[in-house]
Coordinates of N, CA and C in Angstrom, one line a residue:
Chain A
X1 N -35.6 -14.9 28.6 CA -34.9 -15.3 27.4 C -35.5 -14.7 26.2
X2 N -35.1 -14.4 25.3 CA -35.4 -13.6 24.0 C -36.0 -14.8 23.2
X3 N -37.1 -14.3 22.4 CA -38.0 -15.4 21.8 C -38.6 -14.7 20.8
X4 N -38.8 -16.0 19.6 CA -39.2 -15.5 18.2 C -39.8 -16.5 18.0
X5 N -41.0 -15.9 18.1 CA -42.1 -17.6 17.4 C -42.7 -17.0 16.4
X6 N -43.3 -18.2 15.0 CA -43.9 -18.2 14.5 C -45.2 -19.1 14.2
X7 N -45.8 -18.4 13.0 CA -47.0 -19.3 12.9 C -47.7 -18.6 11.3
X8 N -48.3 -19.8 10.6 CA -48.0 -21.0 11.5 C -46.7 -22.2 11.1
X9 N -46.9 -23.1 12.1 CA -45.4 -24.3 12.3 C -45.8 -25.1 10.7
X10 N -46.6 -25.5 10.4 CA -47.2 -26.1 9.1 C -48.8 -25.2 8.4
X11 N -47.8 -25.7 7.1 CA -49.2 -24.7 6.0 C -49.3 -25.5 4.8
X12 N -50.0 -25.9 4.0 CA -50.3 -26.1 3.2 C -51.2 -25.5 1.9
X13 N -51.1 -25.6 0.7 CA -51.8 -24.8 0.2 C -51.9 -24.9 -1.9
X14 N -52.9 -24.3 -1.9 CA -52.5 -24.7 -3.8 C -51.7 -23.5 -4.6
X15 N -51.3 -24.3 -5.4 CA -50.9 -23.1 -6.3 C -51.4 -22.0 -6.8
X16 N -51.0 -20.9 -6.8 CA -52.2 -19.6 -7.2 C -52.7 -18.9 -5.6
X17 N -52.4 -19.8 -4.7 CA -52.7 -19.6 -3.1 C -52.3 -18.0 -2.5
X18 N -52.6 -17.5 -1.6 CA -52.6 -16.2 -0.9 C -52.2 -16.8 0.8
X19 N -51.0 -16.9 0.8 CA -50.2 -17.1 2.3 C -49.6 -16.0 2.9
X20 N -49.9 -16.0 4.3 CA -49.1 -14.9 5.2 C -48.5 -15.9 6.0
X21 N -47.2 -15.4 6.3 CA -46.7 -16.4 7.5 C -46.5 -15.3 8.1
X22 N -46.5 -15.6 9.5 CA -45.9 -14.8 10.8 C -45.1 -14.7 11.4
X23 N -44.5 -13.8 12.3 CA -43.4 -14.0 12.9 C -43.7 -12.5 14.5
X24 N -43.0 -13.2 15.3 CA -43.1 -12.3 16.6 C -41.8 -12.5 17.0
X25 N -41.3 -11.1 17.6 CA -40.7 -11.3 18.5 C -40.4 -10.3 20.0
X26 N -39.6 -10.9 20.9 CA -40.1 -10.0 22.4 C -38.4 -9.8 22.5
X27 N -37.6 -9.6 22.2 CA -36.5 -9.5 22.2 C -35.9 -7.6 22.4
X28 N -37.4 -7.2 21.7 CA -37.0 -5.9 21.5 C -35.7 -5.2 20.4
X29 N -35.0 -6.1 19.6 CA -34.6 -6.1 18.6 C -35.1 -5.2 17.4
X30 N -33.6 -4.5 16.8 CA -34.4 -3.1 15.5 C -34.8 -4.3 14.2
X31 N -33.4 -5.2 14.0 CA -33.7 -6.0 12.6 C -34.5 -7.2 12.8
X32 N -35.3 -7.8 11.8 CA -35.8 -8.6 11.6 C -35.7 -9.3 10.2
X33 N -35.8 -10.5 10.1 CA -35.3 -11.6 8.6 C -36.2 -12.7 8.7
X34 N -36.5 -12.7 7.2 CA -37.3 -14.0 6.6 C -35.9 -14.8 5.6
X35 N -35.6 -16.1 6.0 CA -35.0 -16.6 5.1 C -36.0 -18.2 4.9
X36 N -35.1 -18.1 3.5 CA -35.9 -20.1 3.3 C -34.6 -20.5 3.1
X37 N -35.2 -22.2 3.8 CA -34.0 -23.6 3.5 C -34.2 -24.2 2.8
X38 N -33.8 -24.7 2.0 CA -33.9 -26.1 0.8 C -32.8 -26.3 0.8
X39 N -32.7 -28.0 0.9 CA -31.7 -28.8 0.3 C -30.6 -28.1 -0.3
X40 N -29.8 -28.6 -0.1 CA -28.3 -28.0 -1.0 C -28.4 -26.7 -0.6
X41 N -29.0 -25.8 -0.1 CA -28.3 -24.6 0.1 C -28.8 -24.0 1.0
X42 N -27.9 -22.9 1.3 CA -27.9 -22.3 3.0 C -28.8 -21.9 3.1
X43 N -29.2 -21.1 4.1 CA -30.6 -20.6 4.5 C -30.3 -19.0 3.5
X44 N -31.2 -18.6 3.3 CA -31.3 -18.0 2.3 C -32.2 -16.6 2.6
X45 N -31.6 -15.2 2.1 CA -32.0 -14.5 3.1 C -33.2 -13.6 1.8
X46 N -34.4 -13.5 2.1 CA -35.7 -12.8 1.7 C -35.9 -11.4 1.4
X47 N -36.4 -11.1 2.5 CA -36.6 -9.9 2.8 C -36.4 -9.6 4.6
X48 N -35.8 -8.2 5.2 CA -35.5 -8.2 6.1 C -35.7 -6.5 6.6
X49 N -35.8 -5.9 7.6 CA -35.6 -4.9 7.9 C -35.3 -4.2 9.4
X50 N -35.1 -3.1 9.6 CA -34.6 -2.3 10.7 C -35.3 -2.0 11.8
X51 N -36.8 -2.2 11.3 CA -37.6 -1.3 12.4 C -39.2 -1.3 11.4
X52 N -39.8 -0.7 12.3 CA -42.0 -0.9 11.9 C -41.5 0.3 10.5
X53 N -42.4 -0.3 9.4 CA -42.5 0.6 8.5 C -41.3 0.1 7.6
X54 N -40.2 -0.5 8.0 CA -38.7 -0.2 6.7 C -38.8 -1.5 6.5
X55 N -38.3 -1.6 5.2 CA -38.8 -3.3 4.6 C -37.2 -3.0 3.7
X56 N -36.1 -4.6 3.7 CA -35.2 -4.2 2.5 C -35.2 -5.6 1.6
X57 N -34.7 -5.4 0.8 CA -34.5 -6.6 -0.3 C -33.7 -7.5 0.2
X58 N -34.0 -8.8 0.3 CA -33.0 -9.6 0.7 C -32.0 -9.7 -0.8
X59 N -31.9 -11.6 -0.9 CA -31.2 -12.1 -1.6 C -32.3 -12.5 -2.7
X60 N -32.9 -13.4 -2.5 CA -33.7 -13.9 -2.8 C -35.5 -13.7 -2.9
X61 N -35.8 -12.2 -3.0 CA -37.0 -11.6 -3.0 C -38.3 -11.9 -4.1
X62 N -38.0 -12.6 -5.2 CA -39.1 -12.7 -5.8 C -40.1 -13.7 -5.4
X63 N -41.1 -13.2 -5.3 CA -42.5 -14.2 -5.2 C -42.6 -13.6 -4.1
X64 N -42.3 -12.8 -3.6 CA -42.3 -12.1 -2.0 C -42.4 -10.9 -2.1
X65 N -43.9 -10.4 -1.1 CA -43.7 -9.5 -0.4 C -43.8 -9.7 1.5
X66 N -43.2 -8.4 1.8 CA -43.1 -8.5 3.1 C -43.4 -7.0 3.8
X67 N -44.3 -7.3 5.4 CA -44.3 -6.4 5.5 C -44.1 -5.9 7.5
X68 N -43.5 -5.1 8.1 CA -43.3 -4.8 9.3 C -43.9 -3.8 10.3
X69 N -45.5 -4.7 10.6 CA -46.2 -3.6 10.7 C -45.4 -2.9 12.8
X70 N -44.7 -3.4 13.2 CA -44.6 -2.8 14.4 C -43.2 -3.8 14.7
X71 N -42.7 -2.8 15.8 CA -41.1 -3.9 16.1 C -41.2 -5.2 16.3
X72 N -42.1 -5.5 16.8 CA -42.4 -7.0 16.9 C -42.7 -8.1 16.0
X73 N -43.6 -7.0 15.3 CA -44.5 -8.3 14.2 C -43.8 -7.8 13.1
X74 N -43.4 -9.2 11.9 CA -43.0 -9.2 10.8 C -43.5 -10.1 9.6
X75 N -43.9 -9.8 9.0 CA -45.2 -10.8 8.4 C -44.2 -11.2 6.6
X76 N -44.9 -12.3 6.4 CA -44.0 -12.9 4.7 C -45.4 -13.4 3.9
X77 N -45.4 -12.5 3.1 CA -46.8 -12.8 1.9 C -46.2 -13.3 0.6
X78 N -46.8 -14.6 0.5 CA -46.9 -15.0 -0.8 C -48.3 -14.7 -1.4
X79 N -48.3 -14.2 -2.6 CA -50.0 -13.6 -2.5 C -50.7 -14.6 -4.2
X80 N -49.2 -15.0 -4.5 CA -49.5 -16.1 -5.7 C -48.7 -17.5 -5.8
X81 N -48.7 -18.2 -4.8 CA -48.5 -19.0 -4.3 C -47.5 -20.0 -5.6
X82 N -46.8 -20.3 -5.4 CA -46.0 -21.9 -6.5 C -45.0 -22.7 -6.1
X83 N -45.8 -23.5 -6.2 CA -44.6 -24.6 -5.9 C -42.9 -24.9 -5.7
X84 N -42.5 -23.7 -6.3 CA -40.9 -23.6 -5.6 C -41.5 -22.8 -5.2
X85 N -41.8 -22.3 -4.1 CA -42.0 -21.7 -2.9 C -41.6 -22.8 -1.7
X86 N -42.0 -24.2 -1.7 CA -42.4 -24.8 -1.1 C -41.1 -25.2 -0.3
X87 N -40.9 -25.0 0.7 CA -39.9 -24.9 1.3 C -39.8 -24.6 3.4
X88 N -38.8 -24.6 3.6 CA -38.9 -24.4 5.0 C -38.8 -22.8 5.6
X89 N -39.2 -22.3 6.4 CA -38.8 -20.0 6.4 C -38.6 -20.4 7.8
X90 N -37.6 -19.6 7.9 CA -37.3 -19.1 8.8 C -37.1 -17.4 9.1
X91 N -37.9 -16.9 10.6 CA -37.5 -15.8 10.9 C -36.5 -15.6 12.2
X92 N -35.9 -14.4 12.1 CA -34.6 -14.2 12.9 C -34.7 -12.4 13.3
X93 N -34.5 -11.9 14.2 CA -34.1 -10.9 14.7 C -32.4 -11.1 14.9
X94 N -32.4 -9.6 15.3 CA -31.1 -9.4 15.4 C -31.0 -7.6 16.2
X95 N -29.9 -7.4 16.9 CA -29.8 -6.2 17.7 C -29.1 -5.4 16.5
X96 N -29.3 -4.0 16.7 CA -28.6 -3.5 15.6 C -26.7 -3.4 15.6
X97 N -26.1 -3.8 14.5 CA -25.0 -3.5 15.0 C -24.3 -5.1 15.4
X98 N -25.3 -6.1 15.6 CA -24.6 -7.2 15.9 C -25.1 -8.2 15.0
X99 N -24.1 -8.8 14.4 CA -24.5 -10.5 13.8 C -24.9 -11.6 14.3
X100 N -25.6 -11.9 15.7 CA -25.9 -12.8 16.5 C -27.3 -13.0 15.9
X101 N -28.0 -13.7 15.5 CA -29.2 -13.7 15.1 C -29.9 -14.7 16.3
X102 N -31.4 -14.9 16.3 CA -32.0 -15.0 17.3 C -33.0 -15.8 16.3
X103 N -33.7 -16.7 16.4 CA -34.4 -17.5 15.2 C -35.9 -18.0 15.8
X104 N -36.7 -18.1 14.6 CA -38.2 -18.9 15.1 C -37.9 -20.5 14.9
X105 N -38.9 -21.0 15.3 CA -38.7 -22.5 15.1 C -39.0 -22.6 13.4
X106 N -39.4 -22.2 12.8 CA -39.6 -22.1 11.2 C -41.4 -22.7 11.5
X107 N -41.2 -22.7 9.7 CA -42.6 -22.5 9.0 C -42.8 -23.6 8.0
X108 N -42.9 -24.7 8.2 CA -43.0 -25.7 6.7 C -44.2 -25.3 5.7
X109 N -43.9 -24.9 4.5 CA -44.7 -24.4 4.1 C -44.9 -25.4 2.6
X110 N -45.9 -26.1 2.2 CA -45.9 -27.0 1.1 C -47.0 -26.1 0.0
X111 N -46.8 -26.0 -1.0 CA -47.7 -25.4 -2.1 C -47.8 -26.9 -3.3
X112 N -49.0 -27.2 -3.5 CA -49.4 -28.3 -4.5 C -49.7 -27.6 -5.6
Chain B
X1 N -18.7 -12.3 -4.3 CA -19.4 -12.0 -3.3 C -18.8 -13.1 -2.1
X2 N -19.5 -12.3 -0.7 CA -19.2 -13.6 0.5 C -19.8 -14.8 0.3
X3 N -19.1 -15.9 0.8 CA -19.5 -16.9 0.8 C -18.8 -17.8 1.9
X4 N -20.0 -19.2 2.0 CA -19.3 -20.1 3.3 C -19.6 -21.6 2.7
X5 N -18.6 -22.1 2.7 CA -18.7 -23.9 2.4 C -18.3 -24.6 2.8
X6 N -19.2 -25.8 3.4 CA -19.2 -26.3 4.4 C -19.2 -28.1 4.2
X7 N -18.6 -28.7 5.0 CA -18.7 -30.9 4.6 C -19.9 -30.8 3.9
X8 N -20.1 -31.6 3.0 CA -21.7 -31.4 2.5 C -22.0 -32.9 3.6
X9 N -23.1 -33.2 3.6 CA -23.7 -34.3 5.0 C -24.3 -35.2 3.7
X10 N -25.1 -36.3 4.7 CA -25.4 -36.5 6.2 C -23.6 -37.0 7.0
X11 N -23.2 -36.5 8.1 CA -22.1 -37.4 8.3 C -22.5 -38.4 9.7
X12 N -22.1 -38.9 9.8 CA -22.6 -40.0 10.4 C -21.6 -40.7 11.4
X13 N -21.5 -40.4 12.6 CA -20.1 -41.0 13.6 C -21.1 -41.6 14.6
X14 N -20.1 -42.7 15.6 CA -20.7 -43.2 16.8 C -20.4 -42.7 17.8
X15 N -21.6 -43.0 18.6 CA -21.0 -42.1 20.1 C -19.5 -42.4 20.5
X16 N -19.0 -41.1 21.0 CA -18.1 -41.5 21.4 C -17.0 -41.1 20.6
X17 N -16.9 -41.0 19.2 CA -15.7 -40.9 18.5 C -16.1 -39.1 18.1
X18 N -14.7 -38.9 17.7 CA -13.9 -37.6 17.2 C -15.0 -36.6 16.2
X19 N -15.0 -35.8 15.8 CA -16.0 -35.1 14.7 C -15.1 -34.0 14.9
X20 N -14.9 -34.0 12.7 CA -14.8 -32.8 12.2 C -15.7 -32.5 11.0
X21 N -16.1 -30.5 11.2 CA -17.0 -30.5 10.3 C -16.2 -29.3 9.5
X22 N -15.9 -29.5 8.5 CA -14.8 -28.7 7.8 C -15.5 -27.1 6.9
X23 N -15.1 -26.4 7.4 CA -15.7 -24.8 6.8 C -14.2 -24.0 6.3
X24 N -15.1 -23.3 4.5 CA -13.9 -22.7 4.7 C -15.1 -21.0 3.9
X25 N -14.3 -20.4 4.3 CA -14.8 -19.0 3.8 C -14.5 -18.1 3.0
X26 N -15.1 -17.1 1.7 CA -14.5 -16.0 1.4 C -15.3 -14.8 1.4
X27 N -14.4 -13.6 2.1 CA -14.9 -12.5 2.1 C -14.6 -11.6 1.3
X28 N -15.4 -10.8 0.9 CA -15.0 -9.8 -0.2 C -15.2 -8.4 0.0
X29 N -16.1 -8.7 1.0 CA -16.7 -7.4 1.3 C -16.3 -6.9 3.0
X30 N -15.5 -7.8 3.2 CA -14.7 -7.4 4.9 C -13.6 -8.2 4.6
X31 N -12.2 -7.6 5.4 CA -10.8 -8.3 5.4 C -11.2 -9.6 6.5
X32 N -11.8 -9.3 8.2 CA -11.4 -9.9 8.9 C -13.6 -10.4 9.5
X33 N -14.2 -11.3 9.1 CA -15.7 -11.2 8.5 C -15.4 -11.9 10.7
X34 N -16.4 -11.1 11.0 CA -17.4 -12.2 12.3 C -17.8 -13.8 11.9
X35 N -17.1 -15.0 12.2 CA -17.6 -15.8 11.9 C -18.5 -16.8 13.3
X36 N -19.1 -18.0 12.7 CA -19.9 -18.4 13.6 C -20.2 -19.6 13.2
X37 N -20.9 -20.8 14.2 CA -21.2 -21.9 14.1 C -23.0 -21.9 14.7
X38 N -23.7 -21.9 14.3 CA -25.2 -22.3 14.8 C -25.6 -23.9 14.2
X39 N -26.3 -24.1 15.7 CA -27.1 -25.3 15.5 C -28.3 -25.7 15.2
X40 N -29.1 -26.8 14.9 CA -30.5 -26.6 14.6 C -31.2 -27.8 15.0
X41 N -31.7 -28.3 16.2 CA -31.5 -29.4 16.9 C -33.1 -30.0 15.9
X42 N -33.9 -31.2 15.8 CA -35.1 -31.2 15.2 C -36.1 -30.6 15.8
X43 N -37.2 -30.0 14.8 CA -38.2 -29.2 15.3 C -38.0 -27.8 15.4
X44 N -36.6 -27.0 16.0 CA -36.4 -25.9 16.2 C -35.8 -25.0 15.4
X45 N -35.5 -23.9 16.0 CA -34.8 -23.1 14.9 C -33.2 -23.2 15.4
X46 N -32.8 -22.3 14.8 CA -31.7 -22.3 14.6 C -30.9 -21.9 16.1
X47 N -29.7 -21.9 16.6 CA -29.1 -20.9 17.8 C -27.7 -21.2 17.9
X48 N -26.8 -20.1 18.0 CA -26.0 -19.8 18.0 C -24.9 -20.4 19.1
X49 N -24.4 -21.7 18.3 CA -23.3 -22.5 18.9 C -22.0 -21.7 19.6
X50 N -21.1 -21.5 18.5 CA -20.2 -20.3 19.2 C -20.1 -19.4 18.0
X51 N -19.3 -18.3 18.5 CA -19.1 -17.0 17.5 C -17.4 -17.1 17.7
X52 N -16.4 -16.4 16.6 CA -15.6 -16.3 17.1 C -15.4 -14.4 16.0
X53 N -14.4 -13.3 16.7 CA -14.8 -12.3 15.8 C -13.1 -11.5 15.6
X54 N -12.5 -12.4 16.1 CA -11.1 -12.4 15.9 C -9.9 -13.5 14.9
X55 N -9.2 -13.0 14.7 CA -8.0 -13.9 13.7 C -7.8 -14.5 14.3
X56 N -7.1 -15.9 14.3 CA -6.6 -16.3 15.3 C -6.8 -17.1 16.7
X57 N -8.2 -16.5 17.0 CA -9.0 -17.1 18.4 C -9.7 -18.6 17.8
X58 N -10.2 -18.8 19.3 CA -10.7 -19.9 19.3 C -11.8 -19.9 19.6
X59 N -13.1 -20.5 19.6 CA -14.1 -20.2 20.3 C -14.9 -21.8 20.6
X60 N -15.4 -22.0 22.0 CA -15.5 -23.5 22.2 C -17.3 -23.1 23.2
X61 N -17.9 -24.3 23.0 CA -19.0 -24.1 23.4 C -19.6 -25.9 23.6
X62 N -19.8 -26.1 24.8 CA -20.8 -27.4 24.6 C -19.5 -28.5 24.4
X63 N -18.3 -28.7 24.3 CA -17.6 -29.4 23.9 C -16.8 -29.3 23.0
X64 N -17.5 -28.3 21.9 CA -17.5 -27.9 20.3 C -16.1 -27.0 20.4
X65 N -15.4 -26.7 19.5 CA -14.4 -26.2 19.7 C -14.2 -25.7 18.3
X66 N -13.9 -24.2 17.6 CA -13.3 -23.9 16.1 C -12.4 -22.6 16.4
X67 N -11.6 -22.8 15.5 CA -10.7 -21.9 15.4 C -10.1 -20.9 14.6
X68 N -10.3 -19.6 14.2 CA -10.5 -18.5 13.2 C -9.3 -18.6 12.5
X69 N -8.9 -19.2 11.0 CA -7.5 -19.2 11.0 C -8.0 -18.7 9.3
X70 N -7.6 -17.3 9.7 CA -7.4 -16.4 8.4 C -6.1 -16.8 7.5
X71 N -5.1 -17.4 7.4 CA -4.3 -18.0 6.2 C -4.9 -19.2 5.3
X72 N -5.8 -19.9 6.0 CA -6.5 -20.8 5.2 C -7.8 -20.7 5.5
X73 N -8.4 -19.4 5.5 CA -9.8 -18.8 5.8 C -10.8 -20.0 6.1
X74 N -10.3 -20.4 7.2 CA -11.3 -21.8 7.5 C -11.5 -21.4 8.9
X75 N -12.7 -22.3 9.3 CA -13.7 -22.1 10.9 C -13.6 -23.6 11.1
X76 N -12.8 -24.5 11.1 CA -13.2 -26.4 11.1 C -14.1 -26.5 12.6
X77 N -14.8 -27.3 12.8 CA -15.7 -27.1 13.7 C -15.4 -29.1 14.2
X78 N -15.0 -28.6 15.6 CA -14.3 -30.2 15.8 C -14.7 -30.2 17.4
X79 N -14.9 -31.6 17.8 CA -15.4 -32.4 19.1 C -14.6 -33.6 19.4
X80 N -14.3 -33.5 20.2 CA -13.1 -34.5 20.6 C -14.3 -35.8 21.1
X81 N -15.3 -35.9 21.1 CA -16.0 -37.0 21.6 C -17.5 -36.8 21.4
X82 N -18.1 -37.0 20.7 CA -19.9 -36.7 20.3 C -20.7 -37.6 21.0
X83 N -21.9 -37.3 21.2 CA -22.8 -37.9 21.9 C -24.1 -38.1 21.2
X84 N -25.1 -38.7 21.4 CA -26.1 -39.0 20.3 C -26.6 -37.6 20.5
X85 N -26.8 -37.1 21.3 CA -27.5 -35.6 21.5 C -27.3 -34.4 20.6
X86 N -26.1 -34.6 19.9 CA -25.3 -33.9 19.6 C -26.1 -33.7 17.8
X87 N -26.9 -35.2 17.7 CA -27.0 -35.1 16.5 C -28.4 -34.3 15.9
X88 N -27.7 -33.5 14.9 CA -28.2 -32.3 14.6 C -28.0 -31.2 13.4
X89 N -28.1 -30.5 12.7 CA -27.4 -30.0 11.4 C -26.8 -27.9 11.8
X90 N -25.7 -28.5 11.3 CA -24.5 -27.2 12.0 C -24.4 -26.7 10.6
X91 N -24.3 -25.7 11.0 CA -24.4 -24.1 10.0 C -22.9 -23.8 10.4
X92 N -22.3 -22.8 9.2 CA -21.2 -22.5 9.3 C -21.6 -20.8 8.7
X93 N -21.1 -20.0 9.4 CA -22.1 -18.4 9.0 C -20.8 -17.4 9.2
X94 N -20.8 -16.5 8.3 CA -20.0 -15.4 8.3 C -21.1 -13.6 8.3
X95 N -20.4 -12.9 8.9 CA -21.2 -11.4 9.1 C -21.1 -11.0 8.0
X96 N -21.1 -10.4 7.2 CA -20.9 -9.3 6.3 C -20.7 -8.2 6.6
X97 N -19.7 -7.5 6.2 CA -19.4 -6.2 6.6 C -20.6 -5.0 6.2
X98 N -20.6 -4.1 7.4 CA -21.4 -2.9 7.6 C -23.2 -3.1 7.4
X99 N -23.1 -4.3 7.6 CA -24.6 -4.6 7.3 C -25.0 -5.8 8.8
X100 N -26.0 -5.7 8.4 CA -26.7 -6.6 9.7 C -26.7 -8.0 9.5
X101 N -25.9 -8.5 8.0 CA -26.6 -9.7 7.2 C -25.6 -10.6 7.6
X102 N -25.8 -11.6 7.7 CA -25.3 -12.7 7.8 C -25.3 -13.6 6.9
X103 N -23.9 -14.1 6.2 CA -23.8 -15.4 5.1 C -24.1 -16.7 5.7
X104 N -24.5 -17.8 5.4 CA -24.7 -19.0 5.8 C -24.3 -20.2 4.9
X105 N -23.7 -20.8 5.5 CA -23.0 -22.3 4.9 C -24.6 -23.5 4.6
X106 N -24.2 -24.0 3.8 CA -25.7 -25.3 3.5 C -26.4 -25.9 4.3
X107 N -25.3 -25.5 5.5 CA -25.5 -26.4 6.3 C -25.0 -28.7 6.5
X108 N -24.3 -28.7 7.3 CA -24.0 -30.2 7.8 C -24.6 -31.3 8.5
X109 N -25.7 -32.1 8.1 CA -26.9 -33.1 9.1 C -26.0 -33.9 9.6
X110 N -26.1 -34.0 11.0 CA -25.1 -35.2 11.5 C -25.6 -36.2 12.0
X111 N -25.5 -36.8 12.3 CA -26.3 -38.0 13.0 C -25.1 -39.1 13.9
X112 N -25.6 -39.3 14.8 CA -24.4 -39.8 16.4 C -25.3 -41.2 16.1
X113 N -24.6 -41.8 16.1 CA -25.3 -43.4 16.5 C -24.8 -44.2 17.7
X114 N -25.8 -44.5 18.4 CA -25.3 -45.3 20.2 C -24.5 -46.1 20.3

């Protein structure tokens, strides 16, 4: 069965903080997606890309960088951490060419 | 731009009774968009309830039943009988044309009481 885990499940951290979240997947999938949830609004899409090396703008990119070092791994850096960051991420693959997405359990991520 | 809007929550039924979760959509950037229902049960992520990618069709999964009705660009997402199991927060999601992206609705928390 195709699977996307991340880590980690809970983070915590201060403002001004340097966070990497992670993401894997065995699906063998080209695209890969970081979105956040909050309240009132849909999942929210980051940064995402095609394949190791190609990184694109999501919706919602600032305070973010991201990076895809191999088809598998897809990594989300906050490198100056703030409190509207603080939110739930989710990552998702996808086959190319298809809108089925494939999802991690997410990331609770709290910034004080 | 696309967009999906969805019952805002928490909605709250007893086992046993009817559920509708009302979606309606606009696309701007495709005539006829892939739409979809994903679930998010607690703790996990997200997965993909049903898809439907035609006008017209229906698409049923688990019970769950919605129907693509491009005159009133709506996806309603309806169960003729819910189960406490059931309760959980349903996404209402459209494709975007020529891209890999996917729109997503706020999402609906539901909650089944015994």
């Amino acid at each position: 069965e195709a699977a996307v885990t991340q880590s980690p499940r809970n983070k915590v951290t201060v403002t001004g903080g340097n966070v990497t979240l992670s993401c894997r997947q065995t699906n063998s999938h080209n695209y890969m997606y970081w979105y956040r949830q909050d309240t009132g609004h849909g999942l929210r899409l980051i940064h995402y890309s095609y394949g190791a090396g190609n990184l694109q703008i999501g919706d919602v990119p600032d305070g973010y960088k991201a990076t895809r070092t191999t088809q598998e791994d897809f990594f989300l850096l906050l490198e100056l951490a703030s409190p509207s960051q603080t939110s739930l991420y989710f990552c998702a693959s996808s086959d190319a060419g298809q809108y089925e997405q494939y999802f991690g359990p997410g990331t609770r991520l709290t910034v004080l | 731009g696309d967009s999906v809007t969805q019952t805002e929550g928490p909605v709250t039924v007893s086992e046993s009774e009817s559920l509708i979760i009302n979606c309606t959509y606009s696309a701007t950037s495709i005539a006829y968009p892939n739409l979809f229902w994903y679930v998010r049960y607690p703790g996990e992520g997200l997965q993909l309830l049903l898809k439907v990618i035609t006008a017209g069709q229906k698409g049923s999964s688990r019970g769950f039943e919605a129907t693509y009705n491009k005159e009133t660009t709506s996806f309603h997402l309806q169960k003729a009988s819910v189960q406490e199991s059931d309760s959980a927060v349903y996404y209402c999601a459209l494709g975007r044309s020529n891209t890999n992206k996917v729109v997503f609705g706020t999402g609906t928390r539901l909650q089944v009481l015994p």
